[in-house]
PDB file of C-alpha atoms in Angstrom:
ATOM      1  CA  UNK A 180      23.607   5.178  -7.494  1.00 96.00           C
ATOM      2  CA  UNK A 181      24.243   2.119  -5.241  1.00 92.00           C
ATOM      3  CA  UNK A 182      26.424   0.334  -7.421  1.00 91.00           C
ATOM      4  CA  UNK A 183      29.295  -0.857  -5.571  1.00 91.00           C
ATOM      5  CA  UNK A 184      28.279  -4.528  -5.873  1.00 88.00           C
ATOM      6  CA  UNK A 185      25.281  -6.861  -7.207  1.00 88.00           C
ATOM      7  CA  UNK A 186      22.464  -5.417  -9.772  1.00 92.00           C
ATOM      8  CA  UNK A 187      23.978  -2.124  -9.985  1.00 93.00           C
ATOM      9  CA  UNK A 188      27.134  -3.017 -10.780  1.00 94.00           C
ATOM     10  CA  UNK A 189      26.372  -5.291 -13.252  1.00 95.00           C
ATOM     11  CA  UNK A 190      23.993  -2.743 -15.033  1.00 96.00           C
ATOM     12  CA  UNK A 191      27.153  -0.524 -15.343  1.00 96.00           C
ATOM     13  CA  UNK A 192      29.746  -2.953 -16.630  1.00 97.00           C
ATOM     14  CA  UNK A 193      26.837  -3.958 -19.398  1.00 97.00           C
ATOM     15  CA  UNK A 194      26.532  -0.318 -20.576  1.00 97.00           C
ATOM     16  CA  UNK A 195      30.257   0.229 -20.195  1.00 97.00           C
ATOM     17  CA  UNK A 196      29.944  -2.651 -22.767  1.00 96.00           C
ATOM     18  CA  UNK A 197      27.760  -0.972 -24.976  1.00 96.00           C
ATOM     19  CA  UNK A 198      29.685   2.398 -25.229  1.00 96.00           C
ATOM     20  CA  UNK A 199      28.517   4.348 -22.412  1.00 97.00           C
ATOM     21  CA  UNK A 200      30.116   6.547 -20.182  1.00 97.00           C
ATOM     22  CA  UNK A 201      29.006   5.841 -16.277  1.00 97.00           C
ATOM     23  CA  UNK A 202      29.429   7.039 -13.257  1.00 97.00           C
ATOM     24  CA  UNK A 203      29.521   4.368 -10.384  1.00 97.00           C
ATOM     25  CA  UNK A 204      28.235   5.305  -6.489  1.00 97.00           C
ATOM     26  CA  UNK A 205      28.552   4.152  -3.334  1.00 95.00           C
ATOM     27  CA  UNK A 206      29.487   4.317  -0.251  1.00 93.00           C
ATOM     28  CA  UNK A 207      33.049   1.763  -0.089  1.00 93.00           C
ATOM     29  CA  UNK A 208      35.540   3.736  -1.639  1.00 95.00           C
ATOM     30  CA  UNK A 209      37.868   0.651  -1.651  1.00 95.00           C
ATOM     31  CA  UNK A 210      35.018  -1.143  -4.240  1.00 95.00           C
ATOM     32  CA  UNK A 211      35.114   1.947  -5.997  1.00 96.00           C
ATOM     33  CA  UNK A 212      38.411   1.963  -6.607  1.00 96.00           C
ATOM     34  CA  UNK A 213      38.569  -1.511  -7.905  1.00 96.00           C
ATOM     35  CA  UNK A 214      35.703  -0.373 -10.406  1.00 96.00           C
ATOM     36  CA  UNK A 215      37.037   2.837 -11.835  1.00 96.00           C
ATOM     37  CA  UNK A 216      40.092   0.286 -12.401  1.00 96.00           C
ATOM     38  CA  UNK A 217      38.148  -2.477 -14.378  1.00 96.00           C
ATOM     39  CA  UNK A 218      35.676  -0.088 -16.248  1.00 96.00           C
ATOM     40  CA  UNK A 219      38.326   2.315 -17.402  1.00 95.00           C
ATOM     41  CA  UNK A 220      38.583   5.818 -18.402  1.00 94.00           C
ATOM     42  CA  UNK A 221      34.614   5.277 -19.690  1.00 94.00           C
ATOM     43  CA  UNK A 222      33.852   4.828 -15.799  1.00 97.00           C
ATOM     44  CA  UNK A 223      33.834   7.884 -13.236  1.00 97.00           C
ATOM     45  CA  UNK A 224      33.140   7.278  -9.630  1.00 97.00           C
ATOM     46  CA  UNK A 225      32.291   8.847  -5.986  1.00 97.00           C
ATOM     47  CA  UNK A 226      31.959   7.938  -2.532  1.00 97.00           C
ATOM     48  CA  UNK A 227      28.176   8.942  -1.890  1.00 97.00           C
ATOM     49  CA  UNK A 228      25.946   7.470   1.095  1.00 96.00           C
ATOM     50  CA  UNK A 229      22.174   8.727   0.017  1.00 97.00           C
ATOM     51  CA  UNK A 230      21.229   8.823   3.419  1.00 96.00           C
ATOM     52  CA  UNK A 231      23.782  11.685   4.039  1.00 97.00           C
ATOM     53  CA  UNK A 232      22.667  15.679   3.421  1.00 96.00           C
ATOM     54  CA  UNK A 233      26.063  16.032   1.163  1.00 97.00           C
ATOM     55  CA  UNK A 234      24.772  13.407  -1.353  1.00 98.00           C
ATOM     56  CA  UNK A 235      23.062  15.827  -4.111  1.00 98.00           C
ATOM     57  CA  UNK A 236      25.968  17.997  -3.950  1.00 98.00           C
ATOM     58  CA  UNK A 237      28.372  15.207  -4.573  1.00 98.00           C
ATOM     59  CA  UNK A 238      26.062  13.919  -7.237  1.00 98.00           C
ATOM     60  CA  UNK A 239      25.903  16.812  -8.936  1.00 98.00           C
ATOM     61  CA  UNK A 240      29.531  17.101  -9.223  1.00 98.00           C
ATOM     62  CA  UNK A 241      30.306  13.831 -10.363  1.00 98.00           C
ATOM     63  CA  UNK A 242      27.600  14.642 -13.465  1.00 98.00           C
ATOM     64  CA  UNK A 243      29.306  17.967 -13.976  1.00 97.00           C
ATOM     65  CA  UNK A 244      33.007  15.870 -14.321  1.00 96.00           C
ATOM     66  CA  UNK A 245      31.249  13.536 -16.372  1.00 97.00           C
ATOM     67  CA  UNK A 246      30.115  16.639 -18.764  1.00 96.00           C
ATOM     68  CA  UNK A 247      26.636  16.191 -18.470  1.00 97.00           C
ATOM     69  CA  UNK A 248      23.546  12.980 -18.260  1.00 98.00           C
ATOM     70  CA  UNK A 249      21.458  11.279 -19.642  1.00 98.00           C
ATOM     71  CA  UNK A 250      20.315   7.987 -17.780  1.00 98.00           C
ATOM     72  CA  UNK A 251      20.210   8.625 -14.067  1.00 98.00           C
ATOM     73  CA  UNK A 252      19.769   4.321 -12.293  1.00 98.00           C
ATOM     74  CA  UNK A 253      18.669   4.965  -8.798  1.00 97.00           C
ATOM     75  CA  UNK A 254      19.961   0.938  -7.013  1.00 94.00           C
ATOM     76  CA  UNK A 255      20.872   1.667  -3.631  1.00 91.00           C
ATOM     77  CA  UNK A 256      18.644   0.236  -1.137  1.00 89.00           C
ATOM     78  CA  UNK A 257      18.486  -1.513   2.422  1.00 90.00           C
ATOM     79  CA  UNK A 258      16.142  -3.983   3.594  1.00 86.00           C
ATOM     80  CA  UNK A 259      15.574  -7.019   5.990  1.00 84.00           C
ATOM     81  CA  UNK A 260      13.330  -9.774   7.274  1.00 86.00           C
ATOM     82  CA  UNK A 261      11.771  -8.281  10.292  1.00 89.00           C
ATOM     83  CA  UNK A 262       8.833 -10.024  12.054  1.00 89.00           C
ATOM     84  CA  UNK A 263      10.298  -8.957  15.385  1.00 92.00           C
ATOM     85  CA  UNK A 264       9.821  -5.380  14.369  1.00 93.00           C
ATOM     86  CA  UNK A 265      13.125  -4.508  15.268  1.00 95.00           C
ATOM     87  CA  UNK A 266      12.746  -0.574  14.650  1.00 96.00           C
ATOM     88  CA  UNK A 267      16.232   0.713  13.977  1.00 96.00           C
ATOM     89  CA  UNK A 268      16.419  -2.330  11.293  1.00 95.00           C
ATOM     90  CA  UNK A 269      12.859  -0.697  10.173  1.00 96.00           C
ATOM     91  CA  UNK A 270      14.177   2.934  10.193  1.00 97.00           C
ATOM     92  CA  UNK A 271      17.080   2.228   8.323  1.00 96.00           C
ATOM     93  CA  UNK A 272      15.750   0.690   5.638  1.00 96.00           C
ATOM     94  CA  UNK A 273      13.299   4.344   6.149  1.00 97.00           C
ATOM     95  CA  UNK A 274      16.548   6.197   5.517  1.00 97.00           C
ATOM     96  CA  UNK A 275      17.699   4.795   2.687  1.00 97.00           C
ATOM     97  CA  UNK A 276      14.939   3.639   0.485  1.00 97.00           C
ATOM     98  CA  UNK A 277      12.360   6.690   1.361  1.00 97.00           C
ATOM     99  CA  UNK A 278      14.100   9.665   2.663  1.00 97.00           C
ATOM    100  CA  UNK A 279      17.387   8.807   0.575  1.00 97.00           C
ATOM    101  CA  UNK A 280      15.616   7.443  -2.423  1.00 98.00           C
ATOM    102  CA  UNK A 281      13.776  11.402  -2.467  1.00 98.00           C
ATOM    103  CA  UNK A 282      16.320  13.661  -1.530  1.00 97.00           C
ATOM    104  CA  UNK A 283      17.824  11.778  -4.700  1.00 98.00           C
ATOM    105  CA  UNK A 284      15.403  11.628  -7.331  1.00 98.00           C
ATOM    106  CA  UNK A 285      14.494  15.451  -6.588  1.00 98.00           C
ATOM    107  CA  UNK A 286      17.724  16.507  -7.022  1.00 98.00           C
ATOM    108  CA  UNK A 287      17.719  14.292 -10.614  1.00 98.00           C
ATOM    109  CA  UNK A 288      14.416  15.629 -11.568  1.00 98.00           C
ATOM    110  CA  UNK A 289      15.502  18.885 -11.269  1.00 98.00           C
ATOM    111  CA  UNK A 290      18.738  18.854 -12.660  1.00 98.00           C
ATOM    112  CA  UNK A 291      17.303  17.265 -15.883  1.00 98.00           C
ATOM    113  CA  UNK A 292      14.913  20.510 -15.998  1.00 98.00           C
ATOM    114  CA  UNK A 293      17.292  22.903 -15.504  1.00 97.00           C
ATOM    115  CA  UNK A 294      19.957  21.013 -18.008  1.00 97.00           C
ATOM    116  CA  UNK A 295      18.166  18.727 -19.842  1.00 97.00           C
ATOM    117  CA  UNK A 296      20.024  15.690 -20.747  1.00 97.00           C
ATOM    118  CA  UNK A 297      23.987  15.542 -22.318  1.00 96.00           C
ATOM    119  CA  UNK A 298      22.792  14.083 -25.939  1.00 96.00           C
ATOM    120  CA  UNK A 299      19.316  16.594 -26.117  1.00 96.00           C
ATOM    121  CA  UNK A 300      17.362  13.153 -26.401  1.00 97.00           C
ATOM    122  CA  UNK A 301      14.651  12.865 -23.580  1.00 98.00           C
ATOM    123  CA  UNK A 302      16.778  12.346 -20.077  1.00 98.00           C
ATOM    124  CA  UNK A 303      15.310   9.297 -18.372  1.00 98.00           C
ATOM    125  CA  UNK A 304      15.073   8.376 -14.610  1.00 98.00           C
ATOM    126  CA  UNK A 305      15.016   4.476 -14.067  1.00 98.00           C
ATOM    127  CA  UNK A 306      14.592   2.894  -9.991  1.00 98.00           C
ATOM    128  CA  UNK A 307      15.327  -0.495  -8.925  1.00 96.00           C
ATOM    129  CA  UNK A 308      11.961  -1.442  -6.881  1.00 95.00           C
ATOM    130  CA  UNK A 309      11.168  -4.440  -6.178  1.00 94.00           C
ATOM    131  CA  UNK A 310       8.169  -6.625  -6.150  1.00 94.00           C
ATOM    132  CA  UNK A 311       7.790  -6.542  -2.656  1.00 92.00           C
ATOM    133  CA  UNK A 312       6.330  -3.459  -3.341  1.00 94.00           C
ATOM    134  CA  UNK A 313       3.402  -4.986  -5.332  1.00 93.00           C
ATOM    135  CA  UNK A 314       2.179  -6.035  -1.804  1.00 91.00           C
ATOM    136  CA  UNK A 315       1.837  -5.614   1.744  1.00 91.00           C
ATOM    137  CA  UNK A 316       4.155  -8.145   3.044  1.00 91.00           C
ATOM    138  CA  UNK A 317       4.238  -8.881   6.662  1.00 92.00           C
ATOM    139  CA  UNK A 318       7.947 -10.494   6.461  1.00 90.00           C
ATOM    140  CA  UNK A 319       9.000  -7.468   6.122  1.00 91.00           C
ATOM    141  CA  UNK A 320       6.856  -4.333   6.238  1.00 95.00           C
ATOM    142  CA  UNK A 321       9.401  -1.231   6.286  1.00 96.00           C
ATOM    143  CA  UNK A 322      11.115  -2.791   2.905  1.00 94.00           C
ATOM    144  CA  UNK A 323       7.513  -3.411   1.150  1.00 95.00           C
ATOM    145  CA  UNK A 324       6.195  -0.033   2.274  1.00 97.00           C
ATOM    146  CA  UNK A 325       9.266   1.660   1.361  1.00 97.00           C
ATOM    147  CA  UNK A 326       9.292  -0.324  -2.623  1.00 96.00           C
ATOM    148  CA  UNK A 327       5.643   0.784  -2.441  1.00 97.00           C
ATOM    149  CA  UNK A 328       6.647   4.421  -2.104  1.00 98.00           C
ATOM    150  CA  UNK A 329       9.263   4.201  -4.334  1.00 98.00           C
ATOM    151  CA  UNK A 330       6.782   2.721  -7.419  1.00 97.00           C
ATOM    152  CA  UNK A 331       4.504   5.476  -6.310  1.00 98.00           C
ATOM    153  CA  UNK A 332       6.688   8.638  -6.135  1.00 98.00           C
ATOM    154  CA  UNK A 333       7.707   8.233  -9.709  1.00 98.00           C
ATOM    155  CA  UNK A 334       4.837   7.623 -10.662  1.00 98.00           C
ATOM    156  CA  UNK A 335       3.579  11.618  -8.986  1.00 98.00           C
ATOM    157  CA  UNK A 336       6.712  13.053 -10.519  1.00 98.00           C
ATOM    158  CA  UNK A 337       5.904  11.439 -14.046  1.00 98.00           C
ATOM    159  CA  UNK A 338       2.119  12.904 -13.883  1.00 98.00           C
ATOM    160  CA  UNK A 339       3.839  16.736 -12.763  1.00 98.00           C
ATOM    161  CA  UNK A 340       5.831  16.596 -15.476  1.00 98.00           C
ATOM    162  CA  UNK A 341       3.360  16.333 -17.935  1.00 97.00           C
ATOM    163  CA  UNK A 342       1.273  18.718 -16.300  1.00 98.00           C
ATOM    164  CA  UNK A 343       3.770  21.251 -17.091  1.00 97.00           C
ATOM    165  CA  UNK A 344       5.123  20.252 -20.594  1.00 97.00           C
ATOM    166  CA  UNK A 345       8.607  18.554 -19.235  1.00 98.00           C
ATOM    167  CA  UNK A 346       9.801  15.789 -21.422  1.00 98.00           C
ATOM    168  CA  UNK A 347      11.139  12.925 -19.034  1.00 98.00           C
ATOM    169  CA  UNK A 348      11.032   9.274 -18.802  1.00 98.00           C
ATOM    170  CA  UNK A 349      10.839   7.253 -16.047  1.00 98.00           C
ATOM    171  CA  UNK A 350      11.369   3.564 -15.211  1.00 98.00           C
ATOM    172  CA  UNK A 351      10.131   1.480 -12.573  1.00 98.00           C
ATOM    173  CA  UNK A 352      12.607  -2.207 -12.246  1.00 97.00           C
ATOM    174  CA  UNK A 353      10.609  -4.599 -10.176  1.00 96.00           C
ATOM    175  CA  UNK A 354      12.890  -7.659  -9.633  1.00 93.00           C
ATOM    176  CA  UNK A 355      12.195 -10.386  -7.867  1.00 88.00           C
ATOM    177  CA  UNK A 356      15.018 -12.672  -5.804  1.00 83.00           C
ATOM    178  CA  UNK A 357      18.538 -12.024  -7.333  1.00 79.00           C
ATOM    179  CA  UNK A 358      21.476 -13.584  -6.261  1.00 73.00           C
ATOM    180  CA  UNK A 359      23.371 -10.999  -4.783  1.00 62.00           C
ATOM    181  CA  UNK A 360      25.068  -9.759  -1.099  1.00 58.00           C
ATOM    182  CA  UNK A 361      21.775  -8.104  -0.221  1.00 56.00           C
ATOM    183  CA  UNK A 362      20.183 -11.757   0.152  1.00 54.00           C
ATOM    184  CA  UNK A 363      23.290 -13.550   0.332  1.00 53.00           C
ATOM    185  CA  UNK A 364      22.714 -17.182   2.506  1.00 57.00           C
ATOM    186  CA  UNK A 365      18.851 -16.605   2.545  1.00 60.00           C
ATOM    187  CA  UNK A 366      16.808 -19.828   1.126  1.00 65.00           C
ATOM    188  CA  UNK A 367      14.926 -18.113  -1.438  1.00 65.00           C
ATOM    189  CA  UNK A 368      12.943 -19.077  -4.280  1.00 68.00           C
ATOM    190  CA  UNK A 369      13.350 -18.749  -8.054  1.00 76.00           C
ATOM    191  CA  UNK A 370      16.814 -16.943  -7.593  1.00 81.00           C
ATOM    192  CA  UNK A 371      17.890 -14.723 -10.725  1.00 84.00           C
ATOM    193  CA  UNK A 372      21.773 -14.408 -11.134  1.00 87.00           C
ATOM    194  CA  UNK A 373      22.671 -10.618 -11.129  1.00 87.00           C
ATOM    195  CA  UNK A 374      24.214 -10.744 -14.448  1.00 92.00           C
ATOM    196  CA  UNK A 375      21.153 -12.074 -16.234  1.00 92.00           C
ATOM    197  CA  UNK A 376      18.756 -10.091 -14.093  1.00 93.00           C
ATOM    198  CA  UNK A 377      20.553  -7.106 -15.297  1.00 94.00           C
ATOM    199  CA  UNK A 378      20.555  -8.009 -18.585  1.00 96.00           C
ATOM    200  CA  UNK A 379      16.731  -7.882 -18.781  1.00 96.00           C
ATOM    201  CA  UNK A 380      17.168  -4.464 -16.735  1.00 96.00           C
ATOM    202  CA  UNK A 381      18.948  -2.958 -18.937  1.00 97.00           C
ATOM    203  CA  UNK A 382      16.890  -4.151 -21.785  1.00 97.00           C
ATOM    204  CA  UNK A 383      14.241  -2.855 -20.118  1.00 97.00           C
ATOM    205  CA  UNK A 384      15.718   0.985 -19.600  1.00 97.00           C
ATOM    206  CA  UNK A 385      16.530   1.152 -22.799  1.00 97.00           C
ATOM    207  CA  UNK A 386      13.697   0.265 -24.255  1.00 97.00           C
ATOM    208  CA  UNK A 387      12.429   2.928 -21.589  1.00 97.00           C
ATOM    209  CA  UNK A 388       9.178   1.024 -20.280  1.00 97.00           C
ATOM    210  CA  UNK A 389       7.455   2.504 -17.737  1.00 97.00           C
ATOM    211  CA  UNK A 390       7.838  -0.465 -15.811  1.00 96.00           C
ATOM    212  CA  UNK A 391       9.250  -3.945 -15.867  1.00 97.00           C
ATOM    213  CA  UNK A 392       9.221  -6.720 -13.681  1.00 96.00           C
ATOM    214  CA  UNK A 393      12.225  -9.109 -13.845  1.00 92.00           C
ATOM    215  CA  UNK A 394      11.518 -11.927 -15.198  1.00 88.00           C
ATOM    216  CA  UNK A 395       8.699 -13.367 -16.508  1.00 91.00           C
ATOM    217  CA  UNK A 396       8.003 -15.995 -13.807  1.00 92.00           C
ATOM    218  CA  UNK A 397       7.690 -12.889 -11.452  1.00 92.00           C
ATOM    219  CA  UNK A 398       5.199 -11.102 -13.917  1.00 94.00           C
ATOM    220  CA  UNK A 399       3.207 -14.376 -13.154  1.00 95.00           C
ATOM    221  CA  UNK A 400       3.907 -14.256  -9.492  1.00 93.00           C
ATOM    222  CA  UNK A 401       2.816 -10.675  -9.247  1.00 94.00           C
ATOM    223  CA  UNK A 402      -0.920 -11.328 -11.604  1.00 95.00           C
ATOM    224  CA  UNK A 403      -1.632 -14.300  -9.004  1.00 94.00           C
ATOM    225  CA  UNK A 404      -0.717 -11.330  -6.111  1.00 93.00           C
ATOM    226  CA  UNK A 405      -2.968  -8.968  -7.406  1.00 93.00           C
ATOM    227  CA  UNK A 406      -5.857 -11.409  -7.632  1.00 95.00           C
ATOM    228  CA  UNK A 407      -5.985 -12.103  -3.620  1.00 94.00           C
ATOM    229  CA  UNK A 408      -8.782  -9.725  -2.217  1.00 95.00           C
ATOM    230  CA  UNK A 409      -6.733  -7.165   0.643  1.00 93.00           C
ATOM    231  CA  UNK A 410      -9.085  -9.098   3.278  1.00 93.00           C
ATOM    232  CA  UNK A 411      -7.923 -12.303   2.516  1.00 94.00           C
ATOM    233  CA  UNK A 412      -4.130 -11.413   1.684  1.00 92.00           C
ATOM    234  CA  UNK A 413      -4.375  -9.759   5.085  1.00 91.00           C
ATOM    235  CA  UNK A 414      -5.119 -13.096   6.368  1.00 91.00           C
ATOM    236  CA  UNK A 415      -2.193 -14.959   4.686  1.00 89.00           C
ATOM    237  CA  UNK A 416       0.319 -16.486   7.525  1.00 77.00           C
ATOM    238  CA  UNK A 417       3.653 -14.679   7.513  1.00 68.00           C
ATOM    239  CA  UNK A 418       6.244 -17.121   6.491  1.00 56.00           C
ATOM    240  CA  UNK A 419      10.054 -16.562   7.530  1.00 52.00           C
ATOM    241  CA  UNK A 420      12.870 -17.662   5.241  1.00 46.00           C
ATOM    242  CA  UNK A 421      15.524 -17.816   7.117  1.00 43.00           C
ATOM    243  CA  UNK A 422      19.261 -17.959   6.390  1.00 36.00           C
TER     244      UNK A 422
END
């Protein structure tokens, strides 16, 4: 879902690669296109925007053309520097990451109840966070609150499940900076190319962790985070990276 260009994208031409059948989302049909013409008859695709009410439906038929699931990659997201508050920026990113992000794992977690998965192993829902979420971070506050609730709703669905003997998986992807459109000309640290960030994604899925972050020197980045008491992190002057 989301997978028109960048980390998504990438994730599906690896597991094209490795013999699986994907469907590819998004919302520019013309990208689309140009996808289902690389990937091949192994790669289905639909024009889906996640903020939209239509978006389950057309899920739902693009797994029942695909005859069935297994691994459902939840990528799409929105998200911007914002110390002016700007609040359509702010509800945007709202729209996609929470209210999207939900109307779109619901409809995945129950589908895989009703259906199960296409293979009978255990079906599997993976999200692309971020590490943002890790932290409130004043740079941008709707995208870190939104990653936050992201890392968090999974983590509710995965503890309902087992309260009532359903076998999923979920996995929470935590990247850091990754060279891609959604940060394209921004000055930021310890960039990741897409194609080896996904990589260790898709390591990561199918190894079904519970959660990864990508790569190691974020793990690192994220220990030092979670070290800095809320008072003083609260404290910490807001630093803008600008393009």
């Amino acid at each position: 879902m989301g997978a028109t260009s960048g980390i998504g994208l990438e994730v599906a031409r690896i597991l094209v690669s490795k013999g699986w059948t994907v469907g590819v989302t998004g919302r520019r049909e013309d990208k689309l296109t140009e996808i289902k013409s690389e990937l091949g008859e192994k790669c289905f695709t639909s024009v889906i925007d996640v903020t939209k009410e239509d978006a389950p439906s057309k899920l739902l038929t693009l797994i029942e053309s695909m005859g069935g699931l297994d691994l459902y990659v939840n990528s799409s997201g929105a998200g911007w520097n914002n110390t002016s508050l700007d609040t359509d920026k702010a509800m945007i990113c709202v729209k996609t990451n929470a209210l999207g992000f939900t109307q779109m794992i619901d409809c995945m977690y129950h589908y895989f109840k009703d259906n199960g998965s296409a293979s009978g192993e255990i079906p599997q829902i993976a999200i692309i966070s971020s590490i943002a979420g890790t932290r409130s971070l004043g740079v941008t506050p709707a995208y870190s609150s939104t990653k936050r609730f992201q890392s968090h709703y999974i983590a509710s669905l995965s503890q309902l499940a087992r309260s009532i003997g359903f076998r999923i998986s979920f996995t929470d992807i935590r990247p850091g900076f990754v060279d891609t459109d959604f940060i394209s000309g921004h000055k930021y640290p310890m960039q990741l190319s897409k194609q080896d960030a996904a990589k260790l994604i898709v390591k990561a899925i199918l190894s079904r962790k519970r959660s990864a972050v990508i790569d190691w020197k974020y793990s690192i980045v994220v220990a030092f985070w979670k070290l800095i008491p809320q008072f003083i992190w609260e404290k910490i002057k807001v630093v803008r990276i600008n393009k």
